[in-house]
Amino acid sequence: MLQVSHLNTQYKDGQGRVVKAAQDINIEVPKGKMFTLLGPSGCGKTTTMRSIAGMEKPTSGRITVNGKVVYCSSSGIFVAPNKRNFGMVFQSYAIWPHMNVFQNAAFPLEVGPRKFSRREIEERVMRVLTVVGLENIPDREATMLSGGQQQRLALARALVMEPELLLLDEPLSNLDAKLRERMRFELKRLQRDLGLTTIYVTHDQSEALALSHEIAVMSEGCILQIGSPRDIYERPANRFVADFVGLTNFIEGTVEAEASDGAYDVRTDIGMLKASAYENRKNGDRVLLSVRPEDVELSEAPPRGENVFTGTVDAKVFLGEVVDFQVRLGRRSLMARVHPSLKTPVSQPISVRINPEKCICIRPD
Ligand SMILES: Nc1ncnc2c1ncn2[C@@H]1O[C@H](COP(=O)(O)OP(=O)(O)OP(=O)(O)O)[C@@H](O)[C@H]1O
Ligand SMILES: [Mg+2]
């Protein structure tokens, strides 16, 4: 459906220096899927999105939508943004101040190329207003909405056309945590029900994991890894991805032996660890092991199996449904996220097991 290849977009800063905001971006989004650009502030997410929308003119590359070229540097094609028929919500959203909620959401239907009957407009508008939770105030003037309500209205207006491609740049950023979670759920359902091909931009990793079919993790203008939420979380390609997408423990080590397909013995300063790798490693390779806190298992009686150590509870934080433990193992400390039924007091000994399948070798970069 959407194909972006070798896309580069640059800006000039105040001093005339070139800012390479998007570098060699390659993405492919199948029809009906939700694809997320995830990364920290300034990594080039909005730039990539605006380049796809045609709001920014790239320096090179090629973009096709449904087989139709909308941008190609080598053949000089550039389709104007209003001719691309995408639905968009931008980080700085604008709604029409002289219209009420209903009129704002209905506007694209009234000015668009397709003619809709009154009843169709009414139906479609109320449907999207319900999705964003504004169905009770269709008559409210747009100037009387809170920031979060304006943002939801902007989203409703982008959805109402059921566009071929939906581009959403941090559409939930101004909402409180509860509402954001509800909208996440509703957005996902609507996206699935209508089969909307969607590019989603966020710096919030849990939002990306919850919503996406595929995620591209970006840093400094480049895509570092593309994969399903599970891939990105469980098989991060490098330190940046492991660190940005969730909490993790890093342990440096050296490969000592290959056990069997994909399993390695790694010497670390907490002892020998059995670990898994998705790329081949040689004896003597320096590696970084990444273990998520929920894969560090704690118990008072020593468990059986591999990767078992004895440590001391250094600190713990009660978070309601889980407890985070800091456990000291020799000179280092590991974070473990466990069920609150474990009540071992601080400074007491505790057994630690690291699941070898969840102890992942990544490039030490
Ligand atoms: N109009 C512009 N002129 C010059 N530099 C720009 C311009 N817009 C963005 N940049 C720079 O390009 C880089 C990427 O910016 P971009 O807005 O794409 O980041 P982002 O990932 O969307 O960040 P955020 O999460 O903060 O929205 C940044 O270094 C930014 O300062
Ligand atoms: Mg941005």
Tab-separated table of C-alpha atoms and ligand atoms in Angstrom:
chain	number	residue	atom	x	y	z
A	1	MET	CA	0.000	0.000	0.000
A	2	LEU	CA	2.605	2.591	1.118
A	3	GLN	CA	6.214	2.268	0.043
A	4	VAL	CA	8.931	4.668	1.037
A	5	SER	CA	12.405	4.044	-0.329
A	6	HIS	CA	15.700	5.793	0.319
A	7	LEU	CA	13.937	8.883	1.563
A	8	ASN	CA	16.142	11.765	2.730
A	9	THR	CA	14.883	15.072	4.042
A	10	GLN	CA	17.131	17.919	5.155
A	11	TYR	CA	16.656	21.333	6.692
A	12	LYS	CA	18.955	24.316	6.948
A	13	ASP	CA	19.324	25.657	10.456
A	14	GLY	CA	19.682	29.362	11.347
A	15	GLN	CA	23.427	29.304	10.568
A	16	GLY	CA	22.870	27.645	7.185
A	17	ARG	CA	24.125	24.271	8.398
A	18	VAL	CA	22.425	21.183	6.986
A	19	VAL	CA	20.281	19.130	9.406
A	20	LYS	CA	19.815	15.584	8.104
A	21	ALA	CA	16.433	15.080	9.745
A	22	ALA	CA	15.456	11.884	7.881
A	23	GLN	CA	18.152	9.633	6.445
A	24	ASP	CA	17.673	6.747	4.050
A	25	ILE	CA	14.206	5.866	5.345
A	26	ASN	CA	12.815	2.613	3.927
A	27	ILE	CA	9.380	1.456	5.008
A	28	GLU	CA	6.638	-0.656	3.561
A	29	VAL	CA	3.133	-0.648	5.015
A	30	PRO	CA	0.612	-3.246	3.818
A	31	LYS	CA	-3.010	-2.271	3.326
A	32	GLY	CA	-5.057	-2.107	6.526
A	33	LYS	CA	-2.054	-2.157	8.864
A	34	MET	CA	-0.901	0.246	11.512
A	35	PHE	CA	2.751	1.226	11.264
A	36	THR	CA	4.427	3.272	13.994
A	37	LEU	CA	7.446	5.541	13.957
A	38	LEU	CA	8.828	5.473	17.496
A	39	GLY	CA	11.749	7.435	18.871
A	40	PRO	CA	12.870	10.234	21.182
A	41	SER	CA	12.227	13.920	20.576
A	42	GLY	CA	14.060	15.282	17.538
A	43	CYS	CA	14.795	11.891	15.923
A	44	GLY	CA	12.922	12.767	12.716
A	45	LYS	CA	9.447	11.255	13.150
A	46	THR	CA	7.482	14.364	12.198
A	47	THR	CA	9.874	15.066	9.334
A	48	THR	CA	9.294	11.569	7.924
A	49	MET	CA	5.539	11.930	8.345
A	50	ARG	CA	5.440	15.376	6.734
A	51	SER	CA	7.538	14.088	3.844
A	52	ILE	CA	5.017	11.293	3.249
A	53	ALA	CA	2.177	13.819	3.421
A	54	GLY	CA	3.907	16.141	0.942
A	55	MET	CA	4.142	18.978	3.470
A	56	GLU	CA	7.927	18.777	3.309
A	57	LYS	CA	9.885	18.378	0.081
A	58	PRO	CA	12.483	15.604	0.516
A	59	THR	CA	15.967	15.876	-0.988
A	60	SER	CA	15.821	12.399	-2.497
A	61	GLY	CA	13.919	9.116	-2.525
A	62	ARG	CA	10.667	7.699	-3.730
A	63	ILE	CA	7.179	7.358	-2.202
A	64	THR	CA	4.354	5.326	-3.719
A	65	VAL	CA	0.794	4.842	-2.493
A	66	ASN	CA	-1.223	1.995	-3.965
A	67	GLY	CA	1.300	1.714	-6.779
A	68	LYS	CA	0.965	5.409	-7.641
A	69	VAL	CA	4.109	7.503	-7.342
A	70	VAL	CA	3.498	10.626	-5.231
A	71	TYR	CA	7.156	11.575	-4.961
A	72	CYS	CA	10.221	10.530	-6.924
A	73	SER	CA	13.425	12.557	-6.966
A	74	SER	CA	14.887	10.885	-10.042
A	75	SER	CA	11.838	11.518	-12.247
A	76	GLY	CA	10.941	14.853	-10.655
A	77	ILE	CA	7.447	13.808	-9.479
A	78	PHE	CA	5.908	15.682	-6.561
A	79	VAL	CA	2.150	15.385	-5.978
A	80	ALA	CA	0.763	18.302	-3.930
A	81	PRO	CA	-0.385	17.380	-0.404
A	82	ASN	CA	-4.070	18.177	-1.067
A	83	LYS	CA	-4.023	15.808	-4.065
A	84	ARG	CA	-2.796	12.862	-1.989
A	85	ASN	CA	-6.123	12.316	-0.166
A	86	PHE	CA	-4.603	11.409	3.166
A	87	GLY	CA	-6.266	11.978	6.522
A	88	MET	CA	-3.936	13.739	8.896
A	89	VAL	CA	-3.634	14.818	12.484
A	90	PHE	CA	-0.549	16.845	13.170
A	91	GLN	CA	1.260	17.520	16.370
A	92	SER	CA	0.083	21.115	16.155
A	93	TYR	CA	-3.510	20.445	15.177
A	94	ALA	CA	-5.821	23.167	13.963
A	95	ILE	CA	-9.580	23.076	14.226
A	96	TRP	CA	-11.940	25.718	12.872
A	97	PRO	CA	-12.726	28.210	15.645
A	98	HIS	CA	-15.891	29.587	14.003
A	99	MET	CA	-17.604	26.171	13.869
A	100	ASN	CA	-19.037	23.892	16.498
A	101	VAL	CA	-17.927	20.308	17.140
A	102	PHE	CA	-20.319	18.709	14.653
A	103	GLN	CA	-19.523	21.208	11.893
A	104	ASN	CA	-15.799	20.732	12.374
A	105	ALA	CA	-16.067	16.958	12.023
A	106	ALA	CA	-18.461	17.237	9.054
A	107	PHE	CA	-16.337	19.773	7.189
A	108	PRO	CA	-14.191	17.328	5.155
A	109	LEU	CA	-17.345	15.518	3.989
A	110	GLU	CA	-18.926	18.777	2.839
A	111	VAL	CA	-15.990	20.105	0.876
A	112	GLY	CA	-14.624	16.782	-0.409
A	113	PRO	CA	-14.996	15.457	-3.947
A	114	ARG	CA	-17.640	12.885	-2.990
A	115	LYS	CA	-21.211	14.068	-2.276
A	116	PHE	CA	-22.866	12.767	0.876
A	117	SER	CA	-26.523	13.015	1.862
A	118	ARG	CA	-27.504	14.775	5.107
A	119	ARG	CA	-28.211	11.409	6.687
A	120	GLU	CA	-24.854	9.938	5.650
A	121	ILE	CA	-23.051	12.965	7.049
A	122	GLU	CA	-25.005	12.729	10.299
A	123	GLU	CA	-24.235	9.023	10.624
A	124	ARG	CA	-20.560	9.276	9.848
A	125	VAL	CA	-19.976	12.304	12.034
A	126	MET	CA	-21.769	10.843	15.048
A	127	ARG	CA	-19.823	7.625	14.606
A	128	VAL	CA	-16.440	9.335	14.741
A	129	LEU	CA	-17.545	11.690	17.523
A	130	THR	CA	-18.492	8.599	19.533
A	131	VAL	CA	-15.080	7.076	18.908
A	132	VAL	CA	-13.371	10.153	20.336
A	133	GLY	CA	-15.913	10.642	23.139
A	134	LEU	CA	-17.413	13.938	21.940
A	135	GLU	CA	-20.858	12.582	20.981
A	136	ASN	CA	-22.527	14.441	23.863
A	137	ILE	CA	-21.376	17.906	22.835
A	138	PRO	CA	-21.824	18.176	19.054
A	139	ASP	CA	-23.150	21.747	19.452
A	140	ARG	CA	-20.306	23.078	21.590
A	141	GLU	CA	-18.329	25.879	19.942
A	142	ALA	CA	-14.773	24.806	19.074
A	143	THR	CA	-13.309	27.741	21.017
A	144	MET	CA	-14.888	26.354	24.174
A	145	LEU	CA	-13.076	23.032	24.065
A	146	SER	CA	-10.189	22.000	26.281
A	147	GLY	CA	-6.838	21.141	24.655
A	148	GLY	CA	-7.545	17.423	24.882
A	149	GLN	CA	-11.023	17.844	23.395
A	150	GLN	CA	-9.593	19.875	20.510
A	151	GLN	CA	-7.113	17.138	19.873
A	152	ARG	CA	-9.879	14.528	19.828
A	153	LEU	CA	-11.900	16.676	17.456
A	154	ALA	CA	-8.907	16.933	15.106
A	155	LEU	CA	-8.730	13.147	15.180
A	156	ALA	CA	-12.463	12.823	14.430
A	157	ARG	CA	-12.067	15.154	11.468
A	158	ALA	CA	-9.229	13.051	10.061
A	159	LEU	CA	-11.201	9.833	10.521
A	160	VAL	CA	-14.488	10.973	9.042
A	161	MET	CA	-13.359	10.622	5.413
A	162	GLU	CA	-12.159	7.079	6.061
A	163	PRO	CA	-9.064	8.028	4.089
A	164	GLU	CA	-6.881	5.682	2.095
A	165	LEU	CA	-3.977	6.531	4.332
A	166	LEU	CA	-4.211	8.014	7.790
A	167	LEU	CA	-1.235	9.946	9.176
A	168	LEU	CA	-1.322	10.544	12.922
A	169	ASP	CA	1.424	12.534	14.618
A	170	GLU	CA	1.146	12.134	18.415
A	171	PRO	CA	-2.663	12.337	18.251
A	172	LEU	CA	-3.123	11.434	21.914
A	173	SER	CA	-0.336	13.528	23.453
A	174	ASN	CA	-2.591	16.055	25.204
A	175	LEU	CA	-4.853	13.553	26.938
A	176	ASP	CA	-4.654	12.351	30.520
A	177	ALA	CA	-3.520	8.763	31.129
A	178	LYS	CA	-7.000	7.255	31.525
A	179	LEU	CA	-8.473	8.902	28.456
A	180	ARG	CA	-5.378	8.112	26.425
A	181	GLU	CA	-5.765	4.447	27.204
A	182	ARG	CA	-9.437	4.453	26.268
A	183	MET	CA	-8.759	6.306	23.010
A	184	ARG	CA	-5.923	3.936	22.203
A	185	PHE	CA	-8.365	1.095	22.434
A	186	GLU	CA	-11.048	2.859	20.369
A	187	LEU	CA	-8.565	3.956	17.738
A	188	LYS	CA	-7.266	0.446	17.374
A	189	ARG	CA	-10.782	-0.921	16.979
A	190	LEU	CA	-11.756	1.657	14.394
A	191	GLN	CA	-8.516	1.155	12.503
A	192	ARG	CA	-9.185	-2.574	12.400
A	193	ASP	CA	-12.925	-2.304	11.618
A	194	LEU	CA	-12.413	0.130	8.758
A	195	GLY	CA	-9.132	-1.446	7.633
A	196	LEU	CA	-7.451	1.981	7.676
A	197	THR	CA	-3.825	1.955	6.630
A	198	THR	CA	-2.243	4.126	9.285
A	199	ILE	CA	1.131	5.689	10.017
A	200	TYR	CA	1.346	6.581	13.661
A	201	VAL	CA	3.992	8.720	15.309
A	202	THR	CA	4.747	8.570	19.005
A	203	HIS	CA	7.609	8.796	21.471
A	204	ASP	CA	5.617	6.653	23.927
A	205	GLN	CA	6.813	3.062	23.771
A	206	SER	CA	3.782	1.537	25.484
A	207	GLU	CA	1.477	3.283	23.018
A	208	ALA	CA	3.552	1.930	20.142
A	209	LEU	CA	3.526	-1.603	21.541
A	210	ALA	CA	-0.216	-1.508	22.175
A	211	LEU	CA	-1.326	-0.158	18.806
A	212	SER	CA	1.012	-1.270	16.073
A	213	HIS	CA	1.342	-4.148	13.679
A	214	GLU	CA	4.882	-2.990	13.028
A	215	ILE	CA	7.197	-0.478	14.658
A	216	ALA	CA	10.194	1.392	13.259
A	217	VAL	CA	12.497	2.614	16.027
A	218	MET	CA	14.263	5.831	15.011
A	219	SER	CA	17.278	7.680	16.348
A	220	GLU	CA	19.024	10.728	14.883
A	221	GLY	CA	17.199	10.609	11.566
A	222	CYS	CA	17.726	6.883	10.957
A	223	ILE	CA	15.610	3.772	11.408
A	224	LEU	CA	17.493	1.366	13.680
A	225	GLN	CA	15.070	-1.562	13.652
A	226	ILE	CA	11.722	-2.507	12.131
A	227	GLY	CA	9.655	-5.334	13.572
A	228	SER	CA	6.482	-6.447	15.287
A	229	PRO	CA	5.966	-5.108	18.828
A	230	ARG	CA	7.018	-8.490	20.190
A	231	ASP	CA	10.173	-8.579	18.039
A	232	ILE	CA	11.208	-5.102	19.036
A	233	TYR	CA	10.645	-5.844	22.709
A	234	GLU	CA	11.999	-9.380	22.884
A	235	ARG	CA	14.692	-9.218	20.208
A	236	PRO	CA	16.078	-5.695	20.235
A	237	ALA	CA	18.833	-5.304	17.625
A	238	ASN	CA	21.023	-2.982	19.644
A	239	ARG	CA	21.472	-1.140	22.897
A	240	PHE	CA	19.467	1.899	21.864
A	241	VAL	CA	16.375	-0.128	20.925
A	242	ALA	CA	16.572	-2.309	24.048
A	243	ASP	CA	16.890	0.751	26.233
A	244	PHE	CA	14.263	2.908	24.535
A	245	VAL	CA	11.582	0.223	24.322
A	246	GLY	CA	10.978	-0.663	27.964
A	247	LEU	CA	13.166	-1.183	30.987
A	248	THR	CA	16.089	-3.520	30.782
A	249	ASN	CA	19.223	-4.723	32.593
A	250	PHE	CA	22.446	-4.596	30.591
A	251	ILE	CA	25.271	-6.982	31.475
A	252	GLU	CA	28.584	-6.871	29.603
A	253	GLY	CA	30.287	-10.131	28.789
A	254	THR	CA	32.497	-12.254	26.559
A	255	VAL	CA	31.356	-15.290	24.608
A	256	GLU	CA	33.113	-18.428	25.931
A	257	ALA	CA	31.373	-21.216	24.053
A	258	GLU	CA	28.524	-21.943	21.734
A	259	ALA	CA	26.240	-24.468	23.455
A	260	SER	CA	23.695	-25.307	20.757
A	261	ASP	CA	21.766	-23.428	18.082
A	262	GLY	CA	21.566	-19.840	19.263
A	263	ALA	CA	22.558	-20.571	22.877
A	264	TYR	CA	25.886	-19.298	24.221
A	265	ASP	CA	27.899	-19.320	27.432
A	266	VAL	CA	28.869	-15.777	28.286
A	267	ARG	CA	31.378	-14.797	30.991
A	268	THR	CA	30.153	-11.771	32.948
A	269	ASP	CA	31.004	-10.200	36.262
A	270	ILE	CA	28.106	-11.993	37.918
A	271	GLY	CA	29.364	-15.371	36.633
A	272	MET	CA	28.774	-17.572	33.601
A	273	LEU	CA	25.417	-16.936	31.951
A	274	LYS	CA	23.582	-18.983	29.359
A	275	ALA	CA	22.229	-16.541	26.801
A	276	SER	CA	20.464	-16.516	23.437
A	277	ALA	CA	21.483	-14.707	20.286
A	278	TYR	CA	19.750	-14.114	16.980
A	279	GLU	CA	23.014	-13.454	15.162
A	280	ASN	CA	26.027	-15.760	15.106
A	281	ARG	CA	28.682	-15.117	17.735
A	282	LYS	CA	32.256	-16.368	17.984
A	283	ASN	CA	34.313	-17.312	21.001
A	284	GLY	CA	35.916	-14.219	22.470
A	285	ASP	CA	33.254	-11.799	21.071
A	286	ARG	CA	32.379	-8.950	23.406
A	287	VAL	CA	28.599	-8.815	23.791
A	288	LEU	CA	26.015	-6.953	25.771
A	289	LEU	CA	23.292	-9.028	27.415
A	290	SER	CA	19.856	-7.508	27.816
A	291	VAL	CA	17.395	-8.960	30.342
A	292	ARG	CA	13.993	-7.400	30.977
A	293	PRO	CA	13.131	-6.967	34.697
A	294	GLU	CA	10.152	-9.338	34.346
A	295	ASP	CA	12.543	-12.063	33.156
A	296	VAL	CA	14.661	-11.860	36.303
A	297	GLU	CA	12.928	-14.424	38.500
A	298	LEU	CA	13.239	-14.141	42.271
A	299	SER	CA	12.488	-16.681	44.988
A	300	GLU	CA	13.413	-17.333	48.604
A	301	ALA	CA	14.227	-21.025	48.023
A	302	PRO	CA	16.889	-21.604	45.346
A	303	PRO	CA	15.212	-22.802	42.117
A	304	ARG	CA	16.593	-25.539	39.904
A	305	GLY	CA	18.031	-24.910	36.471
A	306	GLU	CA	20.604	-22.703	34.821
A	307	ASN	CA	21.566	-19.087	35.469
A	308	VAL	CA	20.800	-19.319	39.186
A	309	PHE	CA	22.595	-16.977	41.616
A	310	THR	CA	22.242	-15.774	45.176
A	311	GLY	CA	21.962	-12.054	45.792
A	312	THR	CA	20.810	-9.567	48.391
A	313	VAL	CA	17.742	-7.341	48.282
A	314	ASP	CA	19.018	-3.763	47.999
A	315	ALA	CA	15.769	-1.868	47.608
A	316	LYS	CA	12.200	-2.410	46.514
A	317	VAL	CA	9.344	-0.305	45.198
A	318	PHE	CA	5.701	-1.345	45.525
A	319	LEU	CA	3.755	-0.404	42.375
A	320	GLY	CA	0.432	-2.122	43.071
A	321	GLU	CA	0.195	-4.975	40.588
A	322	VAL	CA	3.969	-5.567	40.669
A	323	VAL	CA	6.965	-4.929	42.904
A	324	ASP	CA	10.332	-3.778	41.554
A	325	PHE	CA	13.305	-5.240	43.410
A	326	GLN	CA	16.912	-4.046	43.165
A	327	VAL	CA	19.018	-7.108	43.837
A	328	ARG	CA	22.763	-6.938	44.479
A	329	LEU	CA	24.844	-9.660	42.832
A	330	GLY	CA	28.505	-9.198	43.698
A	331	ARG	CA	29.476	-5.753	42.412
A	332	ARG	CA	26.382	-5.150	40.338
A	333	SER	CA	22.732	-4.730	40.797
A	334	LEU	CA	19.812	-6.090	38.742
A	335	MET	CA	16.258	-4.891	38.570
A	336	ALA	CA	13.536	-7.530	38.853
A	337	ARG	CA	9.813	-7.005	38.403
A	338	VAL	CA	7.845	-9.613	40.336
A	339	HIS	CA	4.452	-10.459	41.759
A	340	PRO	CA	3.665	-8.616	45.023
A	341	SER	CA	3.320	-11.953	46.834
A	342	LEU	CA	7.129	-11.946	47.196
A	343	LYS	CA	7.805	-10.069	50.432
A	344	THR	CA	11.509	-10.665	51.113
A	345	PRO	CA	12.762	-7.717	53.239
A	346	VAL	CA	15.591	-5.397	52.252
A	347	SER	CA	19.114	-6.697	53.056
A	348	GLN	CA	17.936	-10.337	53.108
A	349	PRO	CA	19.405	-12.963	50.732
A	350	ILE	CA	17.374	-13.949	47.677
A	351	SER	CA	17.705	-16.419	44.799
A	352	VAL	CA	17.842	-15.068	41.267
A	353	ARG	CA	17.220	-16.993	38.086
A	354	ILE	CA	17.654	-15.484	34.655
A	355	ASN	CA	15.740	-17.338	31.964
A	356	PRO	CA	18.387	-18.184	29.307
A	357	GLU	CA	15.875	-17.679	26.493
A	358	LYS	CA	15.175	-14.147	27.707
A	359	CYS	CA	18.814	-13.246	28.200
A	360	ILE	CA	19.580	-11.752	24.786
A	361	CYS	CA	23.018	-11.042	23.272
A	362	ILE	CA	23.035	-7.738	21.448
A	363	ARG	CA	25.725	-5.707	19.725
A	364	PRO	CA	27.718	-3.756	22.298
A	365	ASP	CA	27.754	-0.506	20.138
B	1	LIG	N1	11.755	23.560	9.824
B	1	LIG	C1	12.911	23.118	10.325
B	1	LIG	N2	14.073	23.765	10.103
B	1	LIG	C2	15.250	23.315	10.601
B	1	LIG	N3	15.372	22.194	11.340
B	1	LIG	C3	14.250	21.495	11.600
B	1	LIG	C4	12.959	21.918	11.124
B	1	LIG	N4	12.033	21.020	11.547
B	1	LIG	C5	12.721	20.114	12.257
B	1	LIG	N5	14.038	20.378	12.300
B	1	LIG	C6	15.077	19.553	12.940
B	1	LIG	O1	15.027	18.240	12.392
B	1	LIG	C7	15.201	17.248	13.391
B	1	LIG	C8	14.010	16.291	13.402
B	1	LIG	O2	12.836	16.998	13.813
B	1	LIG	P1	11.403	16.309	13.904
B	1	LIG	O3	10.409	17.385	14.107
B	1	LIG	O4	11.226	15.427	12.721
B	1	LIG	O5	11.554	15.423	15.218
B	1	LIG	P2	10.477	14.497	15.968
B	1	LIG	O6	11.046	13.129	16.006
B	1	LIG	O7	9.142	14.680	15.373
B	1	LIG	O8	10.518	15.098	17.461
B	1	LIG	P3	9.328	15.334	18.551
B	1	LIG	O9	9.086	14.015	19.211
B	1	LIG	O10	9.950	16.315	19.503
B	1	LIG	O11	8.150	15.873	17.839
B	1	LIG	C9	15.422	18.012	14.689
B	1	LIG	O12	16.788	18.085	14.926
B	1	LIG	C10	14.839	19.374	14.416
B	1	LIG	O13	15.467	20.356	15.198
B	2	MG	MG	7.360	15.501	16.090
